[in-house]
CSV table of C-alpha atoms in Angstrom, one decimal:
chain,number,residue,atom,x,y,z
A,1,GLU,CA,50.6,128.3,132.5
A,2,GLN,CA,54.1,128.9,131.2
A,3,ARG,CA,55.5,126.5,133.7
A,4,VAL,CA,53.1,123.8,132.6
A,5,ILE,CA,54.0,124.4,128.9
A,6,GLU,CA,57.7,124.3,129.7
A,7,LEU,CA,57.2,121.0,131.6
A,8,ALA,CA,55.3,119.6,128.7
A,9,LEU,CA,58.1,120.6,126.3
A,10,SER,CA,60.7,119.0,128.4
A,11,GLU,CA,58.8,115.8,129.4
A,12,ARG,CA,57.1,114.6,126.2
A,13,GLN,CA,58.9,111.6,124.9
A,14,GLU,CA,57.8,112.0,121.3
A,15,LEU,CA,59.2,115.6,121.3
A,16,ARG,CA,62.5,114.3,122.6
A,17,SER,CA,62.5,111.6,119.9
A,18,ALA,CA,61.8,114.3,117.2
A,19,ALA,CA,64.5,116.5,118.5
A,20,LEU,CA,67.0,113.6,118.4
A,21,ALA,CA,65.9,112.7,114.9
A,22,ALA,CA,66.4,116.3,113.8
A,23,GLU,CA,69.8,116.4,115.4
A,24,ARG,CA,70.7,113.1,113.8
A,25,ALA,CA,69.7,114.4,110.4
A,26,GLU,CA,71.9,117.5,110.9
A,27,LEU,CA,74.8,115.2,111.8
A,28,GLY,CA,74.1,113.2,108.7
A,29,VAL,CA,74.3,116.4,106.6
A,30,ARG,CA,77.6,117.3,108.2
A,31,LEU,CA,78.9,113.8,107.6
A,32,ALA,CA,77.7,113.8,104.0
A,33,GLU,CA,79.4,117.2,103.4
A,34,THR,CA,82.6,116.0,104.9
A,35,MET,CA,82.6,112.9,102.8
A,36,THR,CA,81.7,114.8,99.6
A,37,LEU,CA,83.3,118.2,99.5
A,38,PRO,CA,87.1,118.4,98.9
A,39,ARG,CA,89.3,119.3,101.8
A,40,MET,CA,91.2,122.5,101.4
A,41,ASP,CA,93.9,122.0,104.0
A,42,ILE,CA,97.4,121.1,103.4
A,43,GLY,CA,97.3,117.9,105.4
A,44,SER,CA,98.8,119.3,108.5
A,45,SER,CA,95.8,119.7,110.8
A,46,ARG,CA,96.1,119.1,114.5
A,47,PHE,CA,93.8,116.1,114.2
A,48,GLU,CA,96.1,114.4,111.7
A,49,ARG,CA,99.2,115.1,113.6
A,50,GLU,CA,97.9,114.0,117.0
A,51,ARG,CA,95.3,111.3,116.2
A,52,ALA,CA,96.6,109.5,113.1
A,53,GLY,CA,99.0,107.5,115.2
A,54,GLU,CA,96.4,106.7,117.9
A,55,ALA,CA,94.0,105.4,115.2
A,56,GLY,CA,96.7,103.0,114.0
A,57,VAL,CA,96.6,104.1,110.3
A,58,GLN,CA,99.5,104.9,108.1
A,59,ARG,CA,99.8,108.4,106.7
A,60,GLY,CA,98.2,108.5,103.3
A,61,ALA,CA,95.9,105.6,104.0
A,62,VAL,CA,93.1,107.8,105.3
A,63,PHE,CA,94.7,111.1,105.5
A,64,PRO,CA,96.5,112.5,102.4
A,65,ALA,CA,100.2,113.2,102.6
A,66,PRO,CA,101.1,116.7,103.8
A,67,GLY,CA,100.9,119.3,101.0
A,68,ARG,CA,98.6,117.3,98.8
A,69,MET,CA,95.1,118.6,98.3
A,70,VAL,CA,92.3,116.0,97.9
A,71,MET,CA,90.5,116.6,94.6
A,72,PRO,CA,86.8,115.8,94.0
A,73,ARG,CA,86.0,112.4,92.7
A,74,TRP,CA,84.4,111.5,89.4
A,75,ASP,CA,81.1,110.8,91.2
A,76,PHE,CA,81.0,114.3,92.8
A,77,GLY,CA,77.5,115.0,91.2
A,78,VAL,CA,76.0,111.9,92.7
A,79,ARG,CA,77.5,112.7,96.1
A,80,GLU,CA,76.3,116.3,95.9
A,81,ALA,CA,72.8,115.0,95.3
A,82,GLN,CA,73.1,112.8,98.4
A,83,VAL,CA,74.2,115.9,100.4
A,84,GLN,CA,71.2,117.8,99.0
A,85,GLU,CA,68.9,114.9,100.0
A,86,MET,CA,70.4,114.9,103.5
A,87,ARG,CA,69.8,118.6,103.8
A,88,SER,CA,66.2,118.2,102.7
A,89,ARG,CA,65.7,115.4,105.2
A,90,ALA,CA,67.2,117.5,107.9
A,91,GLN,CA,64.9,120.4,107.1
A,92,SER,CA,61.9,118.0,107.1
A,93,MET,CA,62.9,116.6,110.5
A,94,ALA,CA,63.3,120.1,111.9
A,95,ALA,CA,59.9,121.1,110.5
A,96,MET,CA,58.4,118.0,112.0
A,97,ARG,CA,60.0,118.7,115.4
A,98,ASP,CA,58.7,122.3,115.3
A,99,GLY,CA,55.2,121.2,114.4
A,100,LEU,CA,55.2,118.7,117.2
A,101,ARG,CA,56.4,121.3,119.6
A,102,ASP,CA,53.5,123.6,118.6
A,103,ARG,CA,51.1,120.7,119.0
A,104,VAL,CA,52.4,120.0,122.5
A,105,ARG,CA,52.0,123.6,123.5
A,106,THR,CA,48.4,123.6,122.2
A,107,GLU,CA,47.5,120.4,123.9
A,108,ALA,CA,49.0,121.7,127.2
A,109,ARG,CA,47.1,125.0,126.9
A,110,THR,CA,43.8,123.2,126.0
A,111,ALA,CA,44.2,120.7,128.9
A,112,LEU,CA,45.0,123.5,131.3
A,113,PHE,CA,41.9,125.4,130.2
A,114,ASP,CA,39.8,122.3,130.5
A,115,VAL,CA,41.0,121.8,134.1
A,116,ASP,CA,40.2,125.4,135.0
A,117,ALA,CA,36.7,125.2,133.4
A,118,ALA,CA,35.9,121.8,135.1
A,119,GLY,CA,37.1,123.2,138.5
A,120,GLN,CA,34.8,126.2,138.1
A,121,ARG,CA,31.9,123.9,137.3
A,122,VAL,CA,32.6,121.9,140.5
A,123,VAL,CA,32.7,125.1,142.6
A,124,VAL,CA,29.4,126.3,141.1
A,125,HIS,CA,27.7,123.0,141.8
A,126,GLU,CA,29.1,122.7,145.3
A,127,LYS,CA,28.6,126.4,146.4
A,128,GLU,CA,25.4,127.3,144.6
A,129,LEU,CA,23.4,124.7,142.7
A,130,VAL,CA,23.3,121.9,145.3
A,131,PRO,CA,22.6,124.2,148.2
A,132,LEU,CA,19.9,126.0,146.3
A,133,ALA,CA,18.3,122.7,145.4
A,134,ARG,CA,18.5,121.5,149.0
A,135,ASN,CA,16.9,124.8,150.2
A,136,SER,CA,14.2,124.3,147.5
A,137,LEU,CA,13.5,120.8,148.8
A,138,ASP,CA,13.3,122.1,152.4
A,139,ALA,CA,10.8,124.7,151.3
A,140,ALA,CA,8.7,122.3,149.3
A,141,ARG,CA,8.7,119.8,152.2
A,142,GLY,CA,7.5,122.6,154.6
A,143,ALA,CA,4.8,123.6,152.1
A,144,TYR,CA,3.7,120.0,151.7
A,145,GLU,CA,3.6,119.4,155.4
A,146,GLY,CA,1.6,122.7,155.8
A,147,ASN,CA,-0.8,121.7,153.0
A,148,ARG,CA,0.3,124.7,150.9
A,149,ALA,CA,1.8,122.5,148.1
A,150,GLY,CA,1.0,119.2,146.5
A,151,TYR,CA,2.9,116.0,146.4
A,152,LEU,CA,4.1,116.6,142.8
A,153,ASP,CA,5.7,119.9,144.0
A,154,LEU,CA,7.7,117.9,146.6
A,155,LEU,CA,8.7,115.3,144.0
A,156,ASP,CA,9.8,118.0,141.6
A,157,ALA,CA,12.0,119.5,144.4
A,158,VAL,CA,13.5,116.1,145.1
A,159,ARG,CA,14.2,115.7,141.3
A,160,ARG,CA,15.9,119.1,141.2
A,161,LEU,CA,18.1,118.1,144.1
A,162,LEU,CA,19.0,114.8,142.5
A,163,ASP,CA,19.8,116.6,139.2
A,164,ALA,CA,22.0,119.0,141.1
A,165,ARG,CA,23.9,116.2,142.8
A,166,LEU,CA,24.2,114.3,139.5
A,167,GLY,CA,25.5,117.5,137.9
A,168,LEU,CA,28.1,117.8,140.8
A,169,ALA,CA,29.2,114.2,140.2
A,170,ASP,CA,29.5,114.9,136.5
A,171,ALA,CA,31.5,118.0,137.1
A,172,ARG,CA,33.8,116.1,139.5
A,173,ARG,CA,34.2,113.4,136.8
A,174,ASP,CA,35.0,116.0,134.2
A,175,LEU,CA,37.6,117.6,136.5
A,176,VAL,CA,39.4,114.2,137.1
A,177,ARG,CA,39.3,113.5,133.3
A,178,SER,CA,40.7,116.9,132.5
A,179,GLN,CA,43.4,116.5,135.1
A,180,ALA,CA,44.3,113.2,133.5
A,181,SER,CA,44.3,114.8,130.1
A,182,LEU,CA,46.6,117.5,131.5
A,183,LEU,CA,49.0,115.0,132.9
A,184,ARG,CA,49.0,113.2,129.5
A,185,ALA,CA,49.6,116.5,127.7
A,186,VAL,CA,52.5,117.3,130.0
A,187,GLY,CA,53.9,113.8,129.6
A,188,THR,CA,53.8,112.6,133.1
A,189,GLN,CA,51.7,109.9,134.7
A,190,SER,CA,49.4,110.3,137.7
A,191,SER,CA,51.7,108.3,139.9
A,192,ASP,CA,54.4,110.9,139.3
A,193,ARG,CA,52.2,113.7,140.8
A,194,ARG,CA,51.3,112.0,144.0
């Protein structure tokens, strides 16, 4: 069961999309914080020394001159509100991802239970109900041929056998449907399993 749930968590495309959206929202928060909050270094970070020349920018165009602290801008409150909005969005995305993860686990467990139950119904029909109905028909046929039972008793035994076979066909259909539901819950297609 745990292996099936882990497979579902790794294979479901919408869960991957939700995880990427949550990661993207977290990156948005970090970007918004970087763009809003003042830098507290003295302008001599390793990035500035090594990468400013590669970026083709003059010192002071993007990076402040060494020893100069960047002060907050006049619109700091607006920018802080944007940071808070990004944090809220990131929390919402993470909650949506976690909810989706729980739903995928539940769907996989339910589908696994349905496959198990359908498999048990098939076994009961194959091993018990159909053979019992067949034995009942043989007994009714023998009783009819020996004039110990009427024609209606024979027809009733035939009907019970047909009902048992129909129940077996329904159980097999339910098994195939539940297996398809399990594959859908796991996030794979039937051609991937063959």
